[in-house]
PDB file of C-alpha atoms in Angstrom:
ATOM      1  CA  UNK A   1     247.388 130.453 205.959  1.00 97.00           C
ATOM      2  CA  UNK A   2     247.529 126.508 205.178  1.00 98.00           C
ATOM      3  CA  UNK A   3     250.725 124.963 205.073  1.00 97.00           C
ATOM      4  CA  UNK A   4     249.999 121.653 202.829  1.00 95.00           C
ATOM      5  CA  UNK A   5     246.828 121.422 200.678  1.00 96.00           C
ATOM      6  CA  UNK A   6     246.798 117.370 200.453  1.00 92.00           C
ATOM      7  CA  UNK A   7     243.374 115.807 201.275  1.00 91.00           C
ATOM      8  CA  UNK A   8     242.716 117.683 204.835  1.00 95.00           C
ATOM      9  CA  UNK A   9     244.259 120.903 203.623  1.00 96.00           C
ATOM     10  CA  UNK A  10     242.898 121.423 199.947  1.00 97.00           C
ATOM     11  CA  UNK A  11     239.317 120.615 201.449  1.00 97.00           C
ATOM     12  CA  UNK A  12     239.720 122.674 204.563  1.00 97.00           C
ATOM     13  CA  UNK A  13     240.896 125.701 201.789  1.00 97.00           C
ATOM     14  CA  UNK A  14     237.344 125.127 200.364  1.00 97.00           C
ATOM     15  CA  UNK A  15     235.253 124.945 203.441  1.00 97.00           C
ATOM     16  CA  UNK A  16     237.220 128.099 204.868  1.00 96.00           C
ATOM     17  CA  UNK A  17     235.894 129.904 201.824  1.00 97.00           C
ATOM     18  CA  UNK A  18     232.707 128.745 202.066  1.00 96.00           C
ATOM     19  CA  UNK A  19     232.775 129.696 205.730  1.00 94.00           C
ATOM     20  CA  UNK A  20     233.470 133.501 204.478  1.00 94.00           C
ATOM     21  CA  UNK A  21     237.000 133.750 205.684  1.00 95.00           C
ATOM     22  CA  UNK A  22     237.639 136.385 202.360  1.00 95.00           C
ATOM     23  CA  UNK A  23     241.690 135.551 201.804  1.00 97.00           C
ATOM     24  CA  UNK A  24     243.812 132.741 201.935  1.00 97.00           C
ATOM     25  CA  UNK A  25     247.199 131.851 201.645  1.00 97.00           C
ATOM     26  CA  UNK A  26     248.305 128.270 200.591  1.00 98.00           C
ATOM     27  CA  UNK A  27     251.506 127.003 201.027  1.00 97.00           C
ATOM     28  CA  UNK A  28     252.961 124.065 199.395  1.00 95.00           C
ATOM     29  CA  UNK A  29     254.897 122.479 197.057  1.00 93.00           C
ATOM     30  CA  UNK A  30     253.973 119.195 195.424  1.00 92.00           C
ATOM     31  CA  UNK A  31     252.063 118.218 192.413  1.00 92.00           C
ATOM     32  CA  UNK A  32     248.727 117.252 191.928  1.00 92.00           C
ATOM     33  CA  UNK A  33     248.750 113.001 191.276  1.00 89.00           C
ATOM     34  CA  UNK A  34     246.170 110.609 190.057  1.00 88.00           C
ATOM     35  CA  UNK A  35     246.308 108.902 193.211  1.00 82.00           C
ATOM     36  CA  UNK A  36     245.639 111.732 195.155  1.00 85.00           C
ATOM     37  CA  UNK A  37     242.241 112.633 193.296  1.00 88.00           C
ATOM     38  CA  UNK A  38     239.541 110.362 195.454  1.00 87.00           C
ATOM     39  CA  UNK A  39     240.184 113.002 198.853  1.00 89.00           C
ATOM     40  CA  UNK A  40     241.392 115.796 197.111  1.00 93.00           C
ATOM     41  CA  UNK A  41     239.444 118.794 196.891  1.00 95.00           C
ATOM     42  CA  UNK A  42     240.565 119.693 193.127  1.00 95.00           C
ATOM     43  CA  UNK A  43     239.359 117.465 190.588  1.00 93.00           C
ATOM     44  CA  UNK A  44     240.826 115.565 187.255  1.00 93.00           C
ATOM     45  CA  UNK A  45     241.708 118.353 185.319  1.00 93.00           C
ATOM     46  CA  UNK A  46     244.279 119.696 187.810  1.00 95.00           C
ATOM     47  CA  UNK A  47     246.038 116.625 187.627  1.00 94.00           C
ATOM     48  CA  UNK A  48     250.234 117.801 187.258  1.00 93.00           C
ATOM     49  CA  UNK A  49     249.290 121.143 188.367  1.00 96.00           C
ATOM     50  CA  UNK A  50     250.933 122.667 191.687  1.00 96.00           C
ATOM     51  CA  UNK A  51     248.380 121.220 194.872  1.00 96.00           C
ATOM     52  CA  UNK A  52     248.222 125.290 195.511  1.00 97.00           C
ATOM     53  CA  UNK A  53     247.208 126.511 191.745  1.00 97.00           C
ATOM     54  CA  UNK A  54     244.782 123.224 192.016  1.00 97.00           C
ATOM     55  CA  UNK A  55     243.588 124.001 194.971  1.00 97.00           C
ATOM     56  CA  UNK A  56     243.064 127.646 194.575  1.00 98.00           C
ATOM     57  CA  UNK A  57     240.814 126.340 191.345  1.00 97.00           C
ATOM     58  CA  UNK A  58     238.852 124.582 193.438  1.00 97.00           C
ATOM     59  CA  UNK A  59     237.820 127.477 195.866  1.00 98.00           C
ATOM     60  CA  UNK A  60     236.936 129.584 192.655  1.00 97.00           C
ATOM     61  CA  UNK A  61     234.839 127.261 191.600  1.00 96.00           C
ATOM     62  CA  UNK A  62     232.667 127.543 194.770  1.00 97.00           C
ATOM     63  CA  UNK A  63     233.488 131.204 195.979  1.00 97.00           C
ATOM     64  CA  UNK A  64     234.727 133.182 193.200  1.00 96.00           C
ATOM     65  CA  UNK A  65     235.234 136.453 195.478  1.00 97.00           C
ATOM     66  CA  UNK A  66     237.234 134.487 198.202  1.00 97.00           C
ATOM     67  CA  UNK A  67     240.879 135.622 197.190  1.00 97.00           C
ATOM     68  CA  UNK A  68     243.967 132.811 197.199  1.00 98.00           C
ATOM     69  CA  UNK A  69     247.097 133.534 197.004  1.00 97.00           C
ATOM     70  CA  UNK A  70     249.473 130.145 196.077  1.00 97.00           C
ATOM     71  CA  UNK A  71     253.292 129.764 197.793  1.00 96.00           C
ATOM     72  CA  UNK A  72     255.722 127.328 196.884  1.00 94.00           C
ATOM     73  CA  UNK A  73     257.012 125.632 199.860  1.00 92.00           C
ATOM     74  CA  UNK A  74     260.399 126.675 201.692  1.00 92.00           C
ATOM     75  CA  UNK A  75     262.170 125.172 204.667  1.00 92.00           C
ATOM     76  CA  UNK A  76     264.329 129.125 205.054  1.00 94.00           C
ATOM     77  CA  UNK A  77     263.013 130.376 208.402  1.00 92.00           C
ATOM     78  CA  UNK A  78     263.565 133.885 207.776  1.00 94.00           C
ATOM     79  CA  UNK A  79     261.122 133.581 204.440  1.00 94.00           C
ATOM     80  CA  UNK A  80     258.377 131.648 206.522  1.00 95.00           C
ATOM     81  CA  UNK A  81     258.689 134.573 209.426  1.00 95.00           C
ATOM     82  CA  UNK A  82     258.011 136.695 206.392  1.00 94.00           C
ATOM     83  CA  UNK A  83     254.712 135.072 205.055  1.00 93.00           C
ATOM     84  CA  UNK A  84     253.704 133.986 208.756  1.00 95.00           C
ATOM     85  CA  UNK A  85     253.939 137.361 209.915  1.00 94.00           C
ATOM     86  CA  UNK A  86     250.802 138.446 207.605  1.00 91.00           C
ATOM     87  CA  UNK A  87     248.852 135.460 208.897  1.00 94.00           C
ATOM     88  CA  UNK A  88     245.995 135.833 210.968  1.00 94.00           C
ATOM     89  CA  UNK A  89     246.148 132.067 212.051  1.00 96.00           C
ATOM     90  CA  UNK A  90     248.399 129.332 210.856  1.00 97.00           C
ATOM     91  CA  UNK A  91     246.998 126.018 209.942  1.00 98.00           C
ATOM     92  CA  UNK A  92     249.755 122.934 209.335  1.00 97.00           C
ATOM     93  CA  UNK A  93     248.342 119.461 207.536  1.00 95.00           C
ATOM     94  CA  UNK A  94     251.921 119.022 205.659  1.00 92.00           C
ATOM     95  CA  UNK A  95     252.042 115.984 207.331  1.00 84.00           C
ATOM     96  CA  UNK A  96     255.985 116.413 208.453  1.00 87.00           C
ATOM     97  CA  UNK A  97     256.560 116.367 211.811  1.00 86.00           C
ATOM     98  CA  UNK A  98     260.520 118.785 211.320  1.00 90.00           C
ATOM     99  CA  UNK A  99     258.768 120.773 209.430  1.00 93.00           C
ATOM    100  CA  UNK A 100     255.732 121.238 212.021  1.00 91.00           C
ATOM    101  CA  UNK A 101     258.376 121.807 214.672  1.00 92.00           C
ATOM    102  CA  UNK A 102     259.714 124.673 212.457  1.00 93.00           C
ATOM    103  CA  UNK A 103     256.615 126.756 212.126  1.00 94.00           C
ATOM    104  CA  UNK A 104     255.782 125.916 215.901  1.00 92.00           C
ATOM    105  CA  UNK A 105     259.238 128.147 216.674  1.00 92.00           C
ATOM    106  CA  UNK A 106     257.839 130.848 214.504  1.00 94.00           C
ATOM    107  CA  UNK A 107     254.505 131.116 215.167  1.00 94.00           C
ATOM    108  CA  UNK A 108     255.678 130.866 218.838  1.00 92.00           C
ATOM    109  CA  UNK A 109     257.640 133.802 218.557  1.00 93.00           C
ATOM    110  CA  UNK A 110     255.383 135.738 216.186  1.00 94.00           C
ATOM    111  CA  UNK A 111     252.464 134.785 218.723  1.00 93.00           C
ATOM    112  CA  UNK A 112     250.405 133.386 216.058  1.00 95.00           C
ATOM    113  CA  UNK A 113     248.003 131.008 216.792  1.00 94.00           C
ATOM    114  CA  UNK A 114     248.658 127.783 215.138  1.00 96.00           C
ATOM    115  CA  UNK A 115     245.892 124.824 214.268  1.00 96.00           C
ATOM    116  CA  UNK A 116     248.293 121.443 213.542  1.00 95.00           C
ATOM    117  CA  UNK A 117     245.946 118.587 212.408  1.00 94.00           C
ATOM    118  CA  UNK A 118     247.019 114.733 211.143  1.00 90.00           C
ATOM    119  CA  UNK A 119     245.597 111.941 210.032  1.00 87.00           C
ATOM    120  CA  UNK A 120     247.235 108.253 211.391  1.00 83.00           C
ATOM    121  CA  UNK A 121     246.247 104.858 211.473  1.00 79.00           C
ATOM    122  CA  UNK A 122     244.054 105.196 207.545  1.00 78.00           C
ATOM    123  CA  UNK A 123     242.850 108.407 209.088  1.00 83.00           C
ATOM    124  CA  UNK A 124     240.909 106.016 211.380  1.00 84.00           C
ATOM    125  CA  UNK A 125     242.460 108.141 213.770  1.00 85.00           C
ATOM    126  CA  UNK A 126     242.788 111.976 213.670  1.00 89.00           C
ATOM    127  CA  UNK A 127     244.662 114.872 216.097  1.00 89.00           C
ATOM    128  CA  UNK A 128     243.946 118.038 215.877  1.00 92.00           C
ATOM    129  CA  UNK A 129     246.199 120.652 218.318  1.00 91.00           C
ATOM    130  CA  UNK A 130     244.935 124.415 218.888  1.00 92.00           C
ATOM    131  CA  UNK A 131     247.932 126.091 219.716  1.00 91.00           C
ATOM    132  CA  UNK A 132     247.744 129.743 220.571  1.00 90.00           C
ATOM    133  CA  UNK A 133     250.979 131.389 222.450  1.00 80.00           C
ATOM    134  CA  UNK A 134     251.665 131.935 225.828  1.00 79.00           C
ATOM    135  CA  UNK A 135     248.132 130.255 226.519  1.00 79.00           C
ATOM    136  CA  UNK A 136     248.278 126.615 225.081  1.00 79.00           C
ATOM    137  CA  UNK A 137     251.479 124.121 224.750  1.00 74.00           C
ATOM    138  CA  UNK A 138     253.368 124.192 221.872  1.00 77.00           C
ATOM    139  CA  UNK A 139     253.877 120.990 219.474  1.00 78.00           C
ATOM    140  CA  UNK A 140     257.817 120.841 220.826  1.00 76.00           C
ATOM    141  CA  UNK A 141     255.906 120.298 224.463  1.00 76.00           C
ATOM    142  CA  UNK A 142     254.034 117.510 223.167  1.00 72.00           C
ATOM    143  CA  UNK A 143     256.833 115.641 221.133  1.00 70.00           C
ATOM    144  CA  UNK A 144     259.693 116.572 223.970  1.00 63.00           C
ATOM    145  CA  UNK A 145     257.021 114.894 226.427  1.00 63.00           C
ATOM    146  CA  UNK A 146     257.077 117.752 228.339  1.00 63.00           C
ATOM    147  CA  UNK A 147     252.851 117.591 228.412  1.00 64.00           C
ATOM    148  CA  UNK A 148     251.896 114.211 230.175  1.00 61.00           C
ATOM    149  CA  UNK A 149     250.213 111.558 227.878  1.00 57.00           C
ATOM    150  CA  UNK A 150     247.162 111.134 229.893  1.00 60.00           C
ATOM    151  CA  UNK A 151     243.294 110.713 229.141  1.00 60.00           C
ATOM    152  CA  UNK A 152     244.158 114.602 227.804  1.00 64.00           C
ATOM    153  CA  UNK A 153     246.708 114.156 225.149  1.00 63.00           C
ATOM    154  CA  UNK A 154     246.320 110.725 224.700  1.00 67.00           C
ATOM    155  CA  UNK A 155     249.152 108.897 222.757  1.00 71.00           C
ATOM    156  CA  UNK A 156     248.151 107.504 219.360  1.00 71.00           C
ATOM    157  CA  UNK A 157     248.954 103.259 219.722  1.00 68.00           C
ATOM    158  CA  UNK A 158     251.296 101.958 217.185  1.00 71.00           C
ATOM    159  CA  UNK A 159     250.094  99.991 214.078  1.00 68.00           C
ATOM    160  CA  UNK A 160     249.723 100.362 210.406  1.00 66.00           C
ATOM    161  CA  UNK A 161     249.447 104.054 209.411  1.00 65.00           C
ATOM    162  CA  UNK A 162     248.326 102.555 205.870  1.00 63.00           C
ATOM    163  CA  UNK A 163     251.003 104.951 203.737  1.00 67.00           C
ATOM    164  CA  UNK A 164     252.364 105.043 200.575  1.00 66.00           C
ATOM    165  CA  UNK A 165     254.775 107.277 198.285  1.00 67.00           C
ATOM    166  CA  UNK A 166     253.446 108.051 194.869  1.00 61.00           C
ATOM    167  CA  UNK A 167     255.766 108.910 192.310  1.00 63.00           C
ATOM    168  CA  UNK A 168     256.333 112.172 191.931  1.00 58.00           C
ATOM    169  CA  UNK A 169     254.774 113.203 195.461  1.00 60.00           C
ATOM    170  CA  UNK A 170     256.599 114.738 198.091  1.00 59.00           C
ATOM    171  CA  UNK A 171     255.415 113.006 201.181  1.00 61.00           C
ATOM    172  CA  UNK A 172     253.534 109.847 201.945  1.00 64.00           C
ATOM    173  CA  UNK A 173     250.120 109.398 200.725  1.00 66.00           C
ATOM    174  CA  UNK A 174     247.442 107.756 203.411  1.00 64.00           C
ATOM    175  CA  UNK A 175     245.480 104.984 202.315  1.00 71.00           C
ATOM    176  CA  UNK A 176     242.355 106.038 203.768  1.00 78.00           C
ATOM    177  CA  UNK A 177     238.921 106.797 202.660  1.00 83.00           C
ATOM    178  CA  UNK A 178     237.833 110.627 202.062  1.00 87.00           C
ATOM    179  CA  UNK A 179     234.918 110.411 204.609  1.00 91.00           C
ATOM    180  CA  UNK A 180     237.425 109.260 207.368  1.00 90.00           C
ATOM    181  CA  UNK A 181     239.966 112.385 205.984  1.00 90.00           C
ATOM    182  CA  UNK A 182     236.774 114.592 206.149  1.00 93.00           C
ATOM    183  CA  UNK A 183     235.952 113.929 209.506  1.00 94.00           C
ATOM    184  CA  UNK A 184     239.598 114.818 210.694  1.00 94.00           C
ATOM    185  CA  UNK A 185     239.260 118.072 208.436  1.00 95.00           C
ATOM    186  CA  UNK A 186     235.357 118.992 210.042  1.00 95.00           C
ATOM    187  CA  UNK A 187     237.369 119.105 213.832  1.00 95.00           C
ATOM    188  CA  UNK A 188     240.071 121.149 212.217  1.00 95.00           C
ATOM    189  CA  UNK A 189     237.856 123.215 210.302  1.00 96.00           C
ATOM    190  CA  UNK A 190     236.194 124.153 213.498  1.00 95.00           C
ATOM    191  CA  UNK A 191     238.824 124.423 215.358  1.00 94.00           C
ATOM    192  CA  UNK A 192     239.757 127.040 213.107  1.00 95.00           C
ATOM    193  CA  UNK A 193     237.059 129.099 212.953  1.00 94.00           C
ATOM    194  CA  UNK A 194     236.544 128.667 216.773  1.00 93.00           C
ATOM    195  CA  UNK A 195     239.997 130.721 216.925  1.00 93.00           C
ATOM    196  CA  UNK A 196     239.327 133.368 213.999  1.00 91.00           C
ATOM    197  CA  UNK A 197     236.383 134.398 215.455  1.00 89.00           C
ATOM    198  CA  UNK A 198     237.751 134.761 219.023  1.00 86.00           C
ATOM    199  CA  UNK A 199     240.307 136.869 217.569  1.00 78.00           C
ATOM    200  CA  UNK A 200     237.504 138.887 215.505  1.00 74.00           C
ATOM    201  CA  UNK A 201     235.799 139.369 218.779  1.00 73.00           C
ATOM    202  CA  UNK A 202     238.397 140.057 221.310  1.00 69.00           C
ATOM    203  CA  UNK A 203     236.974 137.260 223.292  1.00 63.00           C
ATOM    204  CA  UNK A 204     239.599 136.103 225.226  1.00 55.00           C
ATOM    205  CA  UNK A 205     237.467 132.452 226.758  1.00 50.00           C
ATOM    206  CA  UNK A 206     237.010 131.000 223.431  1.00 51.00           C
TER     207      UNK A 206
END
């Protein structure tokens, strides 16, 4: 399940499928802009369309038997625990730090594992966290400091995170190019897969 299908979540949607991971859920609720075409995984003629009907185009278009099912977005916690609840893993590239916090409490107390990965600094700069329950620390750890900022979890410096709001689009767009976003989306993507097929095996080191 991929909460925000932007330029790391859209492509991550495709490479999943590629991948053979047979069902997907996408979750979000902006449009598709001109702007956000160059790292996009949908192309020109999903332009207006919902980012999760574009992006669920795009997958067909590469695996057609690799099912998607599109969500709007919604901040109500009891419908998230409802979708979440289905998920094997939860990935979150929305790109809003409240609303990252949000599915951290639920997928902490649904003991779903949960992949957060961001782009800062023109994506010149990525983090991806692996979060599984009762085993890893949780994003509120990180942002409450309660996980020291060491050579570990490093803290990302300050400086120009190179954003922009598009008309029309829900969050801020980064000004980056779509190899630096694809690099960012190749840790997450294996990141990902590291943890479904850990849980497919019932191997309990990975």
């Amino acid at each position: 399940m991929i909460f925000g299908v932007g330029a790391l979540g859209s492509v991550l949607a495709v490479w999943f499928a590629k991948a053979g991971v047979p069902a997907l859920t996408v979750v979000d609720g902006d449009r598709l802009r001109p702007g956000n075409l160059v790292r996009h995984a949908a192309g020109l003629f999903s332009v207006g369309h919902l980012k999760t009907a574009a992006t669920a185009l795009a997958v067909s278009e590469h695996v057609p038997d690799c099912v998607v099912e599109p969500r709007l977005a919604t901040w109500n916690g009891d419908s998230l625990r409802g979708i979440i609840n289905d998920a094997t893993v939860v990935v979150d590239t929305a790109a809003v730090p409240s609303f990252s916090l949000l599915l951290n409490e639920i997928c902490v107390a649904l003991g779903k594992p949960l992949i957060t990965a961001a782009a800062f600094r023109r994506a010149q700069i990525g983090r991806v966290r692996i979060i599984r329950p009762r085993r890893d620390a949780c994003v509120m750890c990180y942002e409450a400091g309660y996980v020291s900022n060491d050579d570990t979890y490093p803290v990302i410096p300050s400086g120009d995170l190179g954003t922009f709001f598009e008309t029309g689009c829900g969050v801020p767009t980064v000004e980056a190019t779509a190899i630096d976003a694809d690099a960012i989306t190749n840790v997450a993507a294996r990141a990902v897969l590291r943890v479904l097929r850990a849980r497919s095996t019932g191997d309990a080191a990975a």
